[in-house]
mmCIF file of C-alpha atoms in Angstrom:
data_model
loop_
_atom_site.group_PDB
_atom_site.id
_atom_site.type_symbol
_atom_site.label_atom_id
_atom_site.label_comp_id
_atom_site.label_asym_id
_atom_site.label_seq_id
_atom_site.Cartn_x
_atom_site.Cartn_y
_atom_site.Cartn_z
ATOM 1 C CA MET A 1 36.793 69.044 -27.710
ATOM 2 C CA SER A 2 37.528 65.400 -27.048
ATOM 3 C CA ALA A 3 41.017 64.316 -26.038
ATOM 4 C CA GLN A 4 43.036 62.772 -28.858
ATOM 5 C CA PRO A 5 45.736 60.086 -28.708
ATOM 6 C CA HIS A 6 49.092 61.714 -27.993
ATOM 7 C CA ASP A 7 52.522 60.699 -26.825
ATOM 8 C CA THR A 8 52.133 59.430 -23.271
ATOM 9 C CA GLY A 9 55.682 60.317 -22.245
ATOM 10 C CA LEU A 10 54.518 63.467 -20.460
ATOM 11 C CA LEU A 11 51.824 61.489 -18.632
ATOM 12 C CA GLU A 12 54.335 58.844 -17.566
ATOM 13 C CA HIS A 13 56.599 61.591 -16.218
ATOM 14 C CA TYR A 14 53.756 62.953 -14.078
ATOM 15 C CA VAL A 15 52.561 59.528 -12.936
ATOM 16 C CA LYS A 16 56.043 58.820 -11.534
ATOM 17 C CA LYS A 17 56.053 62.195 -9.746
ATOM 18 C CA ILE A 18 52.564 61.562 -8.351
ATOM 19 C CA LEU A 19 53.485 58.107 -7.040
ATOM 20 C CA ALA A 20 56.589 59.552 -5.355
ATOM 21 C CA ALA A 21 54.868 62.617 -3.839
ATOM 22 C CA PRO A 22 55.194 62.499 -0.019
ATOM 23 C CA VAL A 23 51.883 64.257 0.571
ATOM 24 C CA TYR A 24 50.639 61.955 3.341
ATOM 25 C CA ASP A 25 53.009 63.470 5.865
ATOM 26 C CA LEU A 26 50.323 66.177 6.072
ATOM 27 C CA ALA A 27 47.414 65.385 3.753
ATOM 28 C CA VAL A 28 44.878 62.652 4.431
ATOM 29 C CA ARG A 29 43.356 60.072 2.104
ATOM 30 C CA THR A 30 39.860 61.476 1.744
ATOM 31 C CA PRO A 31 36.785 59.279 1.308
ATOM 32 C CA LEU A 32 35.031 58.717 -2.000
ATOM 33 C CA GLN A 33 31.516 59.037 -0.630
ATOM 34 C CA ALA A 34 28.291 57.883 -2.232
ATOM 35 C CA ALA A 35 25.701 60.629 -2.703
ATOM 36 C CA PRO A 36 22.427 58.669 -2.632
ATOM 37 C CA ALA A 37 19.985 61.562 -3.037
ATOM 38 C CA LEU A 38 22.011 63.119 -5.872
ATOM 39 C CA SER A 39 22.255 59.712 -7.505
ATOM 40 C CA VAL A 40 18.457 59.279 -7.463
ATOM 41 C CA LEU A 41 17.887 62.862 -8.632
ATOM 42 C CA LEU A 42 20.276 62.506 -11.567
ATOM 43 C CA GLY A 43 19.686 58.857 -12.473
ATOM 44 C CA ASN A 44 23.391 58.042 -12.191
ATOM 45 C CA LYS A 45 25.711 56.797 -9.464
ATOM 46 C CA VAL A 46 27.287 59.965 -8.078
ATOM 47 C CA LEU A 47 30.365 59.742 -5.859
ATOM 48 C CA LEU A 48 31.914 62.703 -4.034
ATOM 49 C CA LYS A 49 35.683 62.921 -3.511
ATOM 50 C CA ARG A 50 35.667 64.734 -0.180
ATOM 51 C CA GLU A 51 38.701 67.029 -0.416
ATOM 52 C CA ASP A 52 36.866 69.416 1.921
ATOM 53 C CA LEU A 53 37.967 66.999 4.687
ATOM 54 C CA GLN A 54 41.678 67.855 4.350
ATOM 55 C CA PRO A 55 43.396 69.549 7.350
ATOM 56 C CA THR A 56 43.074 72.909 5.544
ATOM 57 C CA PHE A 57 39.573 72.035 4.210
ATOM 58 C CA SER A 58 40.889 71.960 0.622
ATOM 59 C CA PHE A 59 42.956 69.732 -1.689
ATOM 60 C CA LYS A 60 45.604 72.459 -1.977
ATOM 61 C CA ILE A 61 47.635 71.067 0.938
ATOM 62 C CA ARG A 62 48.760 68.247 -1.372
ATOM 63 C CA GLY A 63 50.504 70.382 -3.971
ATOM 64 C CA ALA A 64 51.833 72.917 -1.469
ATOM 65 C CA TYR A 65 53.498 70.284 0.696
ATOM 66 C CA ASN A 66 54.933 68.370 -2.265
ATOM 67 C CA LYS A 67 56.490 71.573 -3.630
ATOM 68 C CA LEU A 68 58.004 72.623 -0.310
ATOM 69 C CA MET A 69 59.453 69.145 0.217
ATOM 70 C CA GLN A 70 61.372 69.463 -3.078
ATOM 71 C CA LEU A 71 63.143 72.694 -2.048
ATOM 72 C CA THR A 72 66.865 72.675 -1.292
ATOM 73 C CA ALA A 73 68.116 73.472 2.222
ATOM 74 C CA GLU A 74 69.234 76.882 0.968
ATOM 75 C CA GLN A 75 65.804 77.631 -0.518
ATOM 76 C CA LYS A 76 64.092 76.550 2.699
ATOM 77 C CA ALA A 77 66.363 78.873 4.706
ATOM 78 C CA ARG A 78 65.453 81.854 2.509
ATOM 79 C CA GLY A 79 61.720 81.270 2.858
ATOM 80 C CA VAL A 80 58.873 81.165 0.378
ATOM 81 C CA VAL A 81 56.349 83.602 -1.016
ATOM 82 C CA THR A 82 53.117 82.840 -2.827
ATOM 83 C CA ALA A 83 49.883 84.372 -4.071
ATOM 84 C CA SER A 84 46.522 82.787 -3.443
ATOM 85 C CA ALA A 85 42.829 83.482 -3.167
ATOM 86 C CA GLY A 86 42.985 81.470 0.047
ATOM 87 C CA ASN A 87 43.096 77.683 -0.222
ATOM 88 C CA HIS A 88 46.643 77.368 -1.592
ATOM 89 C CA ALA A 89 47.616 80.024 0.954
ATOM 90 C CA GLN A 90 46.474 77.869 3.854
ATOM 91 C CA GLY A 91 48.188 74.830 2.362
ATOM 92 C CA VAL A 92 51.500 76.677 2.028
ATOM 93 C CA ALA A 93 51.125 78.142 5.531
ATOM 94 C CA LEU A 94 50.606 74.725 7.131
ATOM 95 C CA ALA A 95 53.308 73.027 5.063
ATOM 96 C CA ALA A 96 55.792 75.816 5.814
ATOM 97 C CA ARG A 97 55.060 75.642 9.537
ATOM 98 C CA GLU A 98 55.615 71.878 9.579
ATOM 99 C CA LEU A 99 58.921 72.232 7.714
ATOM 100 C CA GLY A 100 60.167 75.289 9.619
ATOM 101 C CA ILE A 101 60.068 77.581 6.564
ATOM 102 C CA ARG A 102 59.094 81.258 6.721
ATOM 103 C CA ALA A 103 56.132 81.957 4.436
ATOM 104 C CA ARG A 104 54.772 85.234 3.133
ATOM 105 C CA ILE A 105 51.435 84.973 1.336
ATOM 106 C CA VAL A 106 49.864 87.677 -0.834
ATOM 107 C CA MET A 107 46.079 87.510 -0.977
ATOM 108 C CA PRO A 108 43.563 89.739 -2.807
ATOM 109 C CA CYS A 109 41.862 92.317 -0.596
ATOM 110 C CA SER A 110 38.562 90.579 -1.407
ATOM 111 C CA THR A 111 39.697 87.268 0.145
ATOM 112 C CA PRO A 112 37.139 85.890 2.638
ATOM 113 C CA GLU A 113 38.207 86.655 6.204
ATOM 114 C CA LEU A 114 38.017 82.950 7.067
ATOM 115 C CA LYS A 115 40.855 82.240 4.633
ATOM 116 C CA VAL A 116 42.993 85.149 5.865
ATOM 117 C CA LEU A 117 42.591 83.966 9.462
ATOM 118 C CA GLY A 118 43.407 80.422 8.318
ATOM 119 C CA VAL A 119 46.749 81.644 6.974
ATOM 120 C CA ARG A 120 47.671 83.746 10.006
ATOM 121 C CA SER A 121 46.638 81.051 12.482
ATOM 122 C CA ARG A 122 49.129 78.722 10.809
ATOM 123 C CA GLY A 123 51.996 81.130 11.381
ATOM 124 C CA ALA A 124 52.381 82.667 7.924
ATOM 125 C CA ASP A 125 52.534 86.365 7.067
ATOM 126 C CA ALA A 126 49.363 87.322 5.149
ATOM 127 C CA VAL A 127 49.710 90.391 2.904
ATOM 128 C CA LEU A 128 46.466 91.750 1.445
ATOM 129 C CA HIS A 129 47.082 93.373 -1.948
ATOM 130 C CA GLY A 130 45.017 94.128 -5.035
ATOM 131 C CA GLU A 131 41.385 93.676 -5.965
ATOM 132 C CA SER A 132 41.771 90.195 -7.473
ATOM 133 C CA PHE A 133 44.212 87.305 -7.884
ATOM 134 C CA PRO A 134 46.178 88.692 -10.876
ATOM 135 C CA PHE A 135 47.163 91.784 -8.833
ATOM 136 C CA ALA A 136 48.145 89.644 -5.843
ATOM 137 C CA LEU A 137 50.169 87.386 -8.138
ATOM 138 C CA ALA A 138 52.107 90.290 -9.656
ATOM 139 C CA HIS A 139 52.925 91.628 -6.178
ATOM 140 C CA ALA A 140 54.037 88.196 -4.942
ATOM 141 C CA LEU A 141 56.362 87.722 -7.921
ATOM 142 C CA GLN A 142 57.864 91.137 -7.231
ATOM 143 C CA LEU A 143 58.372 90.244 -3.552
ATOM 144 C CA ALA A 144 60.063 86.977 -4.504
ATOM 145 C CA ASP A 145 62.339 88.849 -6.899
ATOM 146 C CA THR A 146 63.428 91.458 -4.349
ATOM 147 C CA SER A 147 63.679 89.188 -1.296
ATOM 148 C CA GLY A 148 65.329 86.092 -2.755
ATOM 149 C CA CYS A 149 62.481 83.924 -1.500
ATOM 150 C CA THR A 150 61.244 81.011 -3.625
ATOM 151 C CA PHE A 151 57.923 81.676 -5.338
ATOM 152 C CA VAL A 152 55.501 78.777 -4.866
ATOM 153 C CA SER A 153 52.926 78.846 -7.655
ATOM 154 C CA PRO A 154 49.369 77.946 -6.648
ATOM 155 C CA PHE A 155 48.992 75.844 -9.807
ATOM 156 C CA ASP A 156 51.628 76.438 -12.507
ATOM 157 C CA ASP A 157 54.371 74.151 -11.234
ATOM 158 C CA PRO A 158 55.064 70.448 -11.983
ATOM 159 C CA ASP A 159 55.595 69.607 -8.289
ATOM 160 C CA VAL A 160 52.326 71.302 -7.320
ATOM 161 C CA ILE A 161 50.508 69.502 -10.155
ATOM 162 C CA ALA A 162 51.978 66.157 -9.039
ATOM 163 C CA GLY A 163 50.819 66.756 -5.479
ATOM 164 C CA GLN A 164 47.285 67.467 -6.652
ATOM 165 C CA GLY A 165 47.429 64.369 -8.873
ATOM 166 C CA THR A 166 47.427 62.189 -5.759
ATOM 167 C CA VAL A 167 43.652 62.869 -5.685
ATOM 168 C CA ALA A 168 43.353 60.750 -8.848
ATOM 169 C CA MET A 169 45.564 58.014 -7.430
ATOM 170 C CA GLU A 170 43.124 57.680 -4.533
ATOM 171 C CA ILE A 171 40.031 57.794 -6.753
ATOM 172 C CA LEU A 172 41.264 54.914 -8.935
ATOM 173 C CA ARG A 173 42.145 52.828 -5.877
ATOM 174 C CA GLN A 174 38.805 53.576 -4.217
ATOM 175 C CA GLN A 175 36.678 52.962 -7.327
ATOM 176 C CA GLN A 176 38.193 50.011 -9.128
ATOM 177 C CA GLY A 177 34.963 49.021 -10.865
ATOM 178 C CA ALA A 178 32.789 51.072 -13.189
ATOM 179 C CA LEU A 179 33.958 54.661 -13.623
ATOM 180 C CA ASP A 180 32.681 56.732 -16.532
ATOM 181 C CA ALA A 181 33.766 60.292 -15.800
ATOM 182 C CA ILE A 182 35.527 62.475 -13.233
ATOM 183 C CA PHE A 183 34.377 66.084 -12.905
ATOM 184 C CA VAL A 184 37.024 68.504 -11.692
ATOM 185 C CA PRO A 185 36.820 72.177 -10.660
ATOM 186 C CA VAL A 186 39.145 74.371 -12.713
ATOM 187 C CA GLY A 187 40.854 77.576 -11.635
ATOM 188 C CA GLY A 188 44.497 77.714 -12.682
ATOM 189 C CA GLY A 189 44.435 74.091 -13.810
ATOM 190 C CA GLY A 190 46.773 72.357 -11.360
ATOM 191 C CA LEU A 191 44.179 69.937 -10.013
ATOM 192 C CA ILE A 192 42.688 68.899 -13.357
ATOM 193 C CA ALA A 193 46.140 68.568 -14.926
ATOM 194 C CA GLY A 194 47.321 66.223 -12.173
ATOM 195 C CA ILE A 195 44.102 64.186 -12.302
ATOM 196 C CA ALA A 196 44.092 64.004 -16.112
ATOM 197 C CA ALA A 197 47.747 62.924 -16.271
ATOM 198 C CA TYR A 198 47.235 60.052 -13.826
ATOM 199 C CA VAL A 199 43.837 58.852 -15.051
ATOM 200 C CA LYS A 200 44.536 59.076 -18.792
ATOM 201 C CA TYR A 201 47.755 57.092 -18.358
ATOM 202 C CA LEU A 202 46.149 54.277 -16.356
ATOM 203 C CA ARG A 203 42.486 54.326 -17.427
ATOM 204 C CA PRO A 204 42.255 56.346 -20.651
ATOM 205 C CA GLU A 205 38.614 55.387 -21.203
ATOM 206 C CA VAL A 206 37.522 57.475 -18.179
ATOM 207 C CA ARG A 207 36.337 60.918 -19.271
ATOM 208 C CA ILE A 208 37.930 63.944 -17.607
ATOM 209 C CA VAL A 209 35.521 66.869 -17.510
ATOM 210 C CA GLY A 210 36.602 70.289 -16.301
ATOM 211 C CA VAL A 211 34.007 72.568 -14.697
ATOM 212 C CA GLU A 212 34.512 76.321 -14.599
ATOM 213 C CA SER A 213 32.526 79.276 -13.363
ATOM 214 C CA GLU A 214 31.055 81.236 -16.269
ATOM 215 C CA GLY A 215 32.822 84.311 -14.918
ATOM 216 C CA SER A 216 36.321 82.814 -14.936
ATOM 217 C CA SER A 217 36.431 80.178 -17.671
ATOM 218 C CA CYS A 218 40.110 80.536 -18.585
ATOM 219 C CA LEU A 219 40.634 76.887 -19.622
ATOM 220 C CA LEU A 220 37.668 76.887 -22.001
ATOM 221 C CA ALA A 221 38.888 80.163 -23.528
ATOM 222 C CA ALA A 222 42.384 78.712 -23.977
ATOM 223 C CA LEU A 223 41.114 75.504 -25.573
ATOM 224 C CA ARG A 224 38.967 77.469 -28.011
ATOM 225 C CA ALA A 225 41.857 79.771 -28.913
ATOM 226 C CA GLY A 226 44.405 76.958 -29.094
ATOM 227 C CA GLU A 227 46.660 78.885 -26.718
ATOM 228 C CA ARG A 228 46.608 80.425 -23.245
ATOM 229 C CA VAL A 229 44.671 83.673 -23.111
ATOM 230 C CA VAL A 230 44.143 86.249 -20.366
ATOM 231 C CA LEU A 231 40.506 86.916 -19.516
ATOM 232 C CA PRO A 232 39.676 90.654 -19.441
ATOM 233 C CA GLY A 233 38.077 90.210 -16.012
ATOM 234 C CA VAL A 234 37.004 87.524 -13.553
ATOM 235 C CA ASP A 235 33.926 87.097 -11.373
ATOM 236 C CA GLY A 236 34.997 86.536 -7.777
ATOM 237 C CA PHE A 237 31.944 84.625 -6.517
ATOM 238 C CA ALA A 238 33.772 81.303 -6.850
ATOM 239 C CA ASP A 239 36.873 82.940 -5.366
ATOM 240 C CA GLY A 240 38.856 79.707 -5.157
ATOM 241 C CA THR A 241 38.877 79.410 -8.950
ATOM 242 C CA ALA A 242 38.792 83.111 -9.950
ATOM 243 C CA VAL A 243 41.843 82.952 -12.228
ATOM 244 C CA ALA A 244 42.341 84.957 -15.436
ATOM 245 C CA GLN A 245 44.804 82.632 -17.211
ATOM 246 C CA ILE A 246 45.306 78.879 -17.157
ATOM 247 C CA GLY A 247 48.781 77.760 -16.054
ATOM 248 C CA ALA A 248 51.329 76.880 -18.748
ATOM 249 C CA HIS A 249 52.290 73.485 -17.292
ATOM 250 C CA GLY A 250 48.654 72.543 -16.737
ATOM 251 C CA PHE A 251 47.584 73.613 -20.213
ATOM 252 C CA GLU A 252 50.245 71.380 -21.726
ATOM 253 C CA ILE A 253 48.307 68.436 -20.286
ATOM 254 C CA CYS A 254 44.759 69.800 -20.517
ATOM 255 C CA ARG A 255 44.871 70.652 -24.218
ATOM 256 C CA HIS A 256 45.386 66.955 -25.051
ATOM 257 C CA TRP A 257 43.931 64.992 -22.170
ATOM 258 C CA VAL A 258 40.848 66.831 -20.884
ATOM 259 C CA ASP A 259 37.789 65.585 -22.762
ATOM 260 C CA GLU A 260 35.612 68.651 -22.319
ATOM 261 C CA VAL A 261 34.951 71.720 -20.204
ATOM 262 C CA ILE A 262 31.542 72.765 -18.852
ATOM 263 C CA THR A 263 30.729 76.212 -17.480
ATOM 264 C CA VAL A 264 28.114 76.866 -14.807
ATOM 265 C CA SER A 265 26.423 79.998 -13.458
ATOM 266 C CA ASN A 266 26.611 81.338 -9.925
ATOM 267 C CA ASP A 267 22.990 80.295 -9.375
ATOM 268 C CA GLU A 268 23.838 76.760 -10.482
ATOM 269 C CA LEU A 269 26.696 76.773 -7.956
ATOM 270 C CA CYS A 270 24.386 77.914 -5.161
ATOM 271 C CA SER A 271 21.956 75.143 -6.045
ATOM 272 C CA ALA A 272 24.785 72.596 -6.010
ATOM 273 C CA ILE A 273 25.933 73.767 -2.566
ATOM 274 C CA LYS A 274 22.407 73.078 -1.258
ATOM 275 C CA LEU A 275 22.193 69.682 -2.960
ATOM 276 C CA ILE A 276 25.532 68.615 -1.455
ATOM 277 C CA TYR A 277 24.436 69.822 1.972
ATOM 278 C CA ASP A 278 21.077 68.046 1.760
ATOM 279 C CA ASP A 279 22.782 64.781 0.776
ATOM 280 C CA THR A 280 25.868 64.756 3.020
ATOM 281 C CA ARG A 281 25.380 67.561 5.591
ATOM 282 C CA SER A 282 28.683 69.001 4.379
ATOM 283 C CA ILE A 283 29.281 72.579 3.282
ATOM 284 C CA THR A 284 31.254 73.395 0.145
ATOM 285 C CA GLU A 285 32.486 76.794 -0.933
ATOM 286 C CA PRO A 286 31.282 77.900 -4.402
ATOM 287 C CA SER A 287 34.386 76.606 -6.206
ATOM 288 C CA GLY A 288 34.114 73.391 -4.206
ATOM 289 C CA ALA A 289 30.641 72.775 -5.668
ATOM 290 C CA LEU A 290 31.692 73.271 -9.294
ATOM 291 C CA ALA A 291 31.984 69.559 -10.039
ATOM 292 C CA VAL A 292 28.500 68.687 -8.763
ATOM 293 C CA ALA A 293 27.019 71.623 -10.684
ATOM 294 C CA GLY A 294 28.858 70.329 -13.740
ATOM 295 C CA ILE A 295 27.477 66.813 -13.324
ATOM 296 C CA ARG A 296 23.930 68.195 -13.169
ATOM 297 C CA LYS A 297 24.440 70.122 -16.398
ATOM 298 C CA TYR A 298 26.196 67.199 -18.119
ATOM 299 C CA VAL A 299 23.403 64.767 -17.236
ATOM 300 C CA ALA A 300 20.697 67.223 -18.311
ATOM 301 C CA GLU A 301 22.363 67.954 -21.653
ATOM 302 C CA ARG A 302 23.547 64.427 -22.490
ATOM 303 C CA GLY A 303 20.711 62.407 -21.025
ATOM 304 C CA VAL A 304 23.213 59.871 -19.629
ATOM 305 C CA ARG A 305 21.796 57.265 -17.250
ATOM 306 C CA GLU A 306 23.241 54.664 -14.883
ATOM 307 C CA GLN A 307 26.813 55.855 -15.264
ATOM 308 C CA THR A 308 29.318 56.200 -12.424
ATOM 309 C CA LEU A 309 30.289 59.851 -12.091
ATOM 310 C CA VAL A 310 32.792 61.274 -9.606
ATOM 311 C CA ALA A 311 32.715 64.908 -8.437
ATOM 312 C CA VAL A 312 35.764 66.364 -6.700
ATOM 313 C CA ASN A 313 34.447 68.478 -3.810
ATOM 314 C CA SER A 314 37.542 70.628 -3.721
ATOM 315 C CA GLY A 315 37.064 72.863 -0.700
ATOM 316 C CA ALA A 316 34.900 74.146 2.145
ATOM 317 C CA ASN A 317 36.417 77.536 2.957
ATOM 318 C CA ILE A 318 33.397 79.815 2.852
ATOM 319 C CA ASN A 319 32.561 82.584 5.327
ATOM 320 C CA PHE A 320 29.532 81.607 7.389
ATOM 321 C CA ASP A 321 27.802 84.889 6.524
ATOM 322 C CA SER A 322 28.111 84.092 2.803
ATOM 323 C CA LEU A 323 25.794 81.115 3.251
ATOM 324 C CA ARG A 324 22.920 83.606 3.602
ATOM 325 C CA HIS A 325 23.545 84.797 0.036
ATOM 326 C CA VAL A 326 23.681 81.197 -1.211
ATOM 327 C CA ALA A 327 20.377 80.369 0.483
ATOM 328 C CA GLU A 328 18.742 83.532 -0.880
ATOM 329 C CA ARG A 329 19.831 82.734 -4.451
ATOM 330 C CA VAL A 330 18.482 79.170 -4.185
ATOM 331 C CA ALA A 331 15.156 80.472 -2.809
ATOM 332 C CA ALA A 332 14.893 83.123 -5.538
ATOM 333 C CA ARG A 333 15.547 80.556 -8.238
ATOM 334 C CA ALA A 334 12.965 78.159 -6.783
ATOM 335 C CA ALA A 335 10.365 80.965 -6.757
ATOM 336 C CA VAL A 336 10.713 81.638 -10.484
#
């Protein structure tokens, strides 16, 4: 499933949008942190892109703010509506508050309370609807249609993708030497599309590896089918990436420029959360640990050694009580 040479016009288009994205009005340049214990364990130099350190504890603030900045005065006056499992929701809520835009955000009823409170505390109207993201999305699109508000996609929008692509811009500036592969969590595909567009245009030799939860591997399914498909169901454990269909704009990039996609189990995610904590004393939510879990699997299967591998730690929005389940799964696995 290796990326093939293709016309780079689309990449150039996105690189220009990424370079022009005004995300730093709200987002911060996050550190690319060495993970010494992980590096020793895996026999490779592992670096963590700490997107959990954003103001909303997730990279999503980048794309949300870039999108809202592109709206016309009339669109801003009408307000925005979006659907999100939580991280995009908080990004839109904060961006809307800063820009004086009314925001209504539809979230699945299963959304962790921490994320719902994060939206409401930032002044947005949180509407809980449906058992999973696809139901929330359908309701949000209907609300946008009836209210005249602008729908802000959590991932399937060129301005959102460009905002997320600023993660790659920082990685390449922070790691100008050896860089073999970047591992990226995949939900709807906005983050990996933005990263792939920027990296493959400037440093095409760097591998872009998507990492999905086994229970919501919509990019892998689309790549195998040669077209976007809708998964019959999604596992909500990694709620930040529990998406049934890859975005159209993202897939346009991913089908040509993502080198491969790895899937990991929930137990592998729990183990990765512990490894990240042990190394950095930082907490990641399950979807935020996808990249590290992917690196572990990649190294085990490929036997690669002494490479420089970057994991995007995409978010830290996990209910405190959920950490008990994570710890129990790690303990149960260790006992086997």
